[in-house]
Tab-separated table of N, CA and C in Angstrom:
chain	number	residue	atom	x	y	z
A	1	UNK	N	100.860	-69.972	151.665
A	1	UNK	CA	101.740	-69.940	150.499
A	1	UNK	C	101.103	-69.068	149.422
A	2	UNK	N	101.949	-68.410	148.671
A	2	UNK	CA	101.455	-67.630	147.543
A	2	UNK	C	101.073	-68.580	146.407
A	3	UNK	N	100.398	-68.035	145.415
A	3	UNK	CA	100.016	-68.846	144.251
A	3	UNK	C	101.250	-69.431	143.567
A	4	UNK	N	102.291	-68.639	143.406
A	4	UNK	CA	103.527	-69.108	142.767
A	4	UNK	C	104.208	-70.191	143.607
A	5	UNK	N	104.217	-70.028	144.922
A	5	UNK	CA	104.808	-71.052	145.800
A	5	UNK	C	104.030	-72.364	145.711
A	6	UNK	N	102.707	-72.280	145.627
A	6	UNK	CA	101.902	-73.495	145.476
A	6	UNK	C	102.185	-74.183	144.140
A	7	UNK	N	102.367	-73.387	143.081
A	7	UNK	CA	102.713	-73.959	141.777
A	7	UNK	C	104.078	-74.639	141.847
A	8	UNK	N	105.034	-74.003	142.500
A	8	UNK	CA	106.363	-74.600	142.670
A	8	UNK	C	106.284	-75.893	143.477
A	9	UNK	N	105.416	-75.927	144.491
A	9	UNK	CA	105.247	-77.132	145.293
A	9	UNK	C	104.691	-78.275	144.447
A	10	UNK	N	103.685	-77.999	143.639
A	10	UNK	CA	103.122	-79.040	142.762
A	10	UNK	C	104.198	-79.567	141.826
A	11	UNK	N	105.004	-78.679	141.271
A	11	UNK	CA	106.073	-79.093	140.363
A	11	UNK	C	107.128	-79.932	141.105
A	12	UNK	N	107.530	-79.482	142.277
A	12	UNK	CA	108.515	-80.203	143.084
A	12	UNK	C	108.005	-81.593	143.450
A	13	UNK	N	106.736	-81.678	143.795
A	13	UNK	CA	106.106	-82.899	144.284
A	13	UNK	C	105.814	-83.888	143.163
A	14	UNK	N	105.338	-83.389	142.015
A	14	UNK	CA	104.835	-84.284	140.966
A	14	UNK	C	105.626	-84.248	139.667
A	15	UNK	N	106.428	-83.219	139.469
A	15	UNK	CA	107.125	-83.061	138.199
A	15	UNK	C	106.246	-82.438	137.135
A	16	UNK	N	105.022	-82.087	137.489
A	16	UNK	CA	104.083	-81.465	136.561
A	16	UNK	C	103.975	-79.980	136.904
A	17	UNK	N	104.040	-79.096	135.905
A	17	UNK	CA	104.010	-77.666	136.204
A	17	UNK	C	102.638	-77.139	136.637
A	18	UNK	N	101.592	-77.945	136.493
A	18	UNK	CA	100.248	-77.492	136.865
A	18	UNK	C	99.385	-78.689	137.241
A	19	UNK	N	98.259	-78.394	137.848
A	19	UNK	CA	97.308	-79.453	138.159
A	19	UNK	C	96.727	-80.005	136.862
A	20	UNK	N	96.400	-81.284	136.814
A	20	UNK	CA	95.862	-81.867	135.589
A	20	UNK	C	94.473	-81.310	135.263
A	21	UNK	N	94.221	-81.143	133.970
A	21	UNK	CA	92.936	-80.615	133.523
A	21	UNK	C	91.889	-81.714	133.379
A	22	UNK	N	92.327	-82.955	133.269
A	22	UNK	CA	91.374	-84.051	133.053
A	22	UNK	C	90.721	-84.484	134.358
A	23	UNK	N	89.607	-85.167	134.229
A	23	UNK	CA	88.915	-85.650	135.427
A	23	UNK	C	89.638	-86.819	136.072
A	24	UNK	N	90.581	-87.438	135.351
A	24	UNK	CA	91.348	-88.550	135.914
A	24	UNK	C	92.373	-88.077	136.934
A	25	UNK	N	92.795	-86.832	136.824
A	25	UNK	CA	93.756	-86.278	137.769
A	25	UNK	C	95.130	-86.915	137.657
A	26	UNK	N	95.894	-86.804	138.727
A	26	UNK	CA	97.229	-87.386	138.767
A	26	UNK	C	97.141	-88.902	138.860
A	27	UNK	N	98.042	-89.569	138.169
A	27	UNK	CA	98.160	-91.021	138.272
A	27	UNK	C	99.626	-91.346	138.470
A	28	UNK	N	100.061	-91.837	139.602
A	28	UNK	CA	99.281	-92.097	140.816
A	28	UNK	C	98.967	-90.809	141.569
A	29	UNK	N	98.033	-90.905	142.485
A	29	UNK	CA	97.654	-89.752	143.297
A	29	UNK	C	98.836	-89.317	144.164
A	30	UNK	N	99.062	-88.014	144.291
A	30	UNK	CA	100.138	-87.533	145.168
A	30	UNK	C	99.921	-87.982	146.614
A	31	UNK	N	101.031	-88.285	147.275
A	31	UNK	CA	100.958	-88.704	148.669
A	31	UNK	C	102.127	-88.092	149.442
A	32	UNK	N	102.006	-88.128	150.758
A	32	UNK	CA	103.036	-87.585	151.642
A	32	UNK	C	103.487	-88.692	152.579
A	33	UNK	N	104.798	-88.812	152.731
A	33	UNK	CA	105.374	-89.740	153.693
A	33	UNK	C	106.149	-88.926	154.724
A	34	UNK	N	105.815	-89.136	155.993
A	34	UNK	CA	106.511	-88.438	157.077
A	34	UNK	C	107.726	-89.271	157.466
A	35	UNK	N	108.881	-88.617	157.441
A	35	UNK	CA	110.136	-89.266	157.828
A	35	UNK	C	110.413	-89.030	159.307
A	36	UNK	N	111.406	-89.739	159.875
A	36	UNK	CA	111.753	-89.509	161.295
A	36	UNK	C	112.148	-88.051	161.556
A	37	UNK	N	112.029	-87.641	162.803
A	37	UNK	CA	112.340	-86.270	163.208
A	37	UNK	C	113.763	-85.889	162.796
A	38	UNK	N	113.877	-84.725	162.124
A	38	UNK	CA	115.187	-84.283	161.628
A	38	UNK	C	115.075	-82.857	161.111
A	39	UNK	N	115.557	-81.889	161.878
A	39	UNK	CA	115.526	-80.494	161.450
A	39	UNK	C	116.660	-80.138	160.496
A	40	UNK	N	117.585	-81.056	160.259
A	40	UNK	CA	118.761	-80.748	159.445
A	40	UNK	C	118.540	-80.951	157.947
A	41	UNK	N	117.552	-81.750	157.568
A	41	UNK	CA	117.385	-82.080	156.158
A	41	UNK	C	116.161	-81.416	155.544
A	42	UNK	N	116.225	-81.231	154.227
A	42	UNK	CA	115.111	-80.658	153.472
A	42	UNK	C	114.136	-81.759	153.062
A	43	UNK	N	112.903	-81.382	152.758
A	43	UNK	CA	111.975	-82.345	152.178
A	43	UNK	C	112.515	-82.801	150.814
A	44	UNK	N	112.128	-84.010	150.411
A	44	UNK	CA	112.491	-84.539	149.093
A	44	UNK	C	111.217	-85.054	148.443
A	45	UNK	N	111.316	-85.355	147.145
A	45	UNK	CA	110.155	-85.861	146.429
A	45	UNK	C	110.591	-86.900	145.414
A	46	UNK	N	109.714	-87.847	145.168
A	46	UNK	CA	109.890	-88.816	144.097
A	46	UNK	C	108.782	-88.506	143.093
A	47	UNK	N	109.138	-87.806	142.016
A	47	UNK	CA	108.129	-87.358	141.062
A	47	UNK	C	107.535	-88.501	140.254
A	48	UNK	N	108.242	-89.620	140.126
A	48	UNK	CA	107.710	-90.760	139.363
A	48	UNK	C	106.440	-91.314	140.006
A	49	UNK	N	106.388	-91.279	141.335
A	49	UNK	CA	105.219	-91.801	142.042
A	49	UNK	C	104.494	-90.701	142.814
A	50	UNK	N	104.831	-89.453	142.537
A	50	UNK	CA	104.180	-88.283	143.168
A	50	UNK	C	104.152	-88.399	144.690
A	51	UNK	N	105.309	-88.688	145.268
A	51	UNK	CA	105.392	-88.815	146.724
A	51	UNK	C	106.322	-87.740	147.285
A	52	UNK	N	105.840	-87.048	148.301
A	52	UNK	CA	106.601	-86.020	148.994
A	52	UNK	C	107.049	-86.597	150.329
A	53	UNK	N	108.354	-86.513	150.610
A	53	UNK	CA	108.925	-87.027	151.860
A	53	UNK	C	109.292	-85.831	152.734
A	54	UNK	N	108.676	-85.758	153.905
A	54	UNK	CA	108.912	-84.629	154.799
A	54	UNK	C	109.368	-85.149	156.160
A	55	UNK	N	110.552	-84.708	156.612
A	55	UNK	CA	110.964	-85.072	157.976
A	55	UNK	C	110.000	-84.461	158.996
A	56	UNK	N	109.868	-85.088	160.122
A	56	UNK	CA	109.035	-84.555	161.199
A	56	UNK	C	109.828	-83.417	161.855
A	57	UNK	N	109.500	-82.194	161.464
A	57	UNK	CA	110.214	-81.026	161.969
A	57	UNK	C	109.727	-80.639	163.361
A	58	UNK	N	110.550	-79.878	164.072
A	58	UNK	CA	110.243	-79.501	165.450
A	58	UNK	C	109.176	-78.410	165.549
A	59	UNK	N	108.896	-77.701	164.444
A	59	UNK	CA	107.876	-76.650	164.483
A	59	UNK	C	107.311	-76.401	163.089
A	60	UNK	N	106.179	-75.737	163.053
A	60	UNK	CA	105.569	-75.347	161.769
A	60	UNK	C	106.465	-74.369	161.025
A	61	UNK	N	107.104	-73.480	161.767
A	61	UNK	CA	107.986	-72.486	161.150
A	61	UNK	C	109.153	-73.174	160.444
A	62	UNK	N	109.710	-74.207	161.075
A	62	UNK	CA	110.800	-74.959	160.455
A	62	UNK	C	110.302	-75.681	159.216
A	63	UNK	N	109.123	-76.287	159.302
A	63	UNK	CA	108.530	-76.958	158.137
A	63	UNK	C	108.365	-75.976	156.985
A	64	UNK	N	107.790	-74.828	157.254
A	64	UNK	CA	107.569	-73.823	156.199
A	64	UNK	C	108.894	-73.379	155.583
A	65	UNK	N	109.866	-73.062	156.431
A	65	UNK	CA	111.163	-72.602	155.944
A	65	UNK	C	111.833	-73.660	155.074
A	66	UNK	N	111.881	-74.896	155.552
A	66	UNK	CA	112.556	-75.979	154.817
A	66	UNK	C	111.821	-76.311	153.512
A	67	UNK	N	110.483	-76.319	153.542
A	67	UNK	CA	109.724	-76.624	152.340
A	67	UNK	C	109.908	-75.542	151.287
A	68	UNK	N	109.833	-74.285	151.696
A	68	UNK	CA	110.044	-73.195	150.739
A	68	UNK	C	111.464	-73.215	150.177
A	69	UNK	N	112.427	-73.518	151.012
A	69	UNK	CA	113.812	-73.618	150.551
A	69	UNK	C	113.952	-74.739	149.517
A	70	UNK	N	113.340	-75.870	149.788
A	70	UNK	CA	113.424	-77.014	148.874
A	70	UNK	C	112.778	-76.713	147.524
A	71	UNK	N	111.597	-76.108	147.525
A	71	UNK	CA	110.907	-75.877	146.256
A	71	UNK	C	111.528	-74.731	145.468
A	72	UNK	N	112.191	-73.813	146.139
A	72	UNK	CA	112.827	-72.688	145.440
A	72	UNK	C	114.193	-73.043	144.873
A	73	UNK	N	114.820	-74.080	145.396
A	73	UNK	CA	116.160	-74.457	144.952
A	73	UNK	C	116.163	-74.890	143.495
A	74	UNK	N	115.135	-75.605	143.085
A	74	UNK	CA	114.976	-76.090	141.705
A	74	UNK	C	116.212	-76.832	141.230
A	75	UNK	N	116.803	-77.587	142.133
A	75	UNK	CA	117.962	-78.425	141.811
A	75	UNK	C	117.475	-79.866	141.835
A	76	UNK	N	116.966	-80.323	140.692
A	76	UNK	CA	116.355	-81.634	140.629
A	76	UNK	C	117.339	-82.655	140.125
A	77	UNK	N	117.165	-83.875	140.551
A	77	UNK	CA	118.006	-84.957	140.112
A	77	UNK	C	117.855	-86.146	141.029
A	78	UNK	N	118.627	-87.168	140.787
A	78	UNK	CA	118.556	-88.366	141.621
A	78	UNK	C	119.330	-88.148	142.899
A	79	UNK	N	118.728	-88.573	144.014
A	79	UNK	CA	119.383	-88.449	145.312
A	79	UNK	C	119.604	-89.822	145.905
C-alpha cells in the first residue's frame, strides 16, 4: 500500500486521520475480525471500538481490491 492508502486505512479503521502521538496509543487497540467467506461484500469497520471486519476472501488479490475499494469510497455511516 502507498503511504496515502495506509493513512486512509487507519482513518477507515479507527476514525482517526493519523496514528496517535502519545505513548498511550489507540484506546481501545485496533483489532481485526475475520468474517465468514464472502467475495461479494466489502470490509467494514466499527470506529468506536477500532475494529476492522474482513470477510475471508478467496485470494489476496480479492482482499486487496475490496479493501482499497472500501477505504477509497469514504462513505461513512451506520450500517
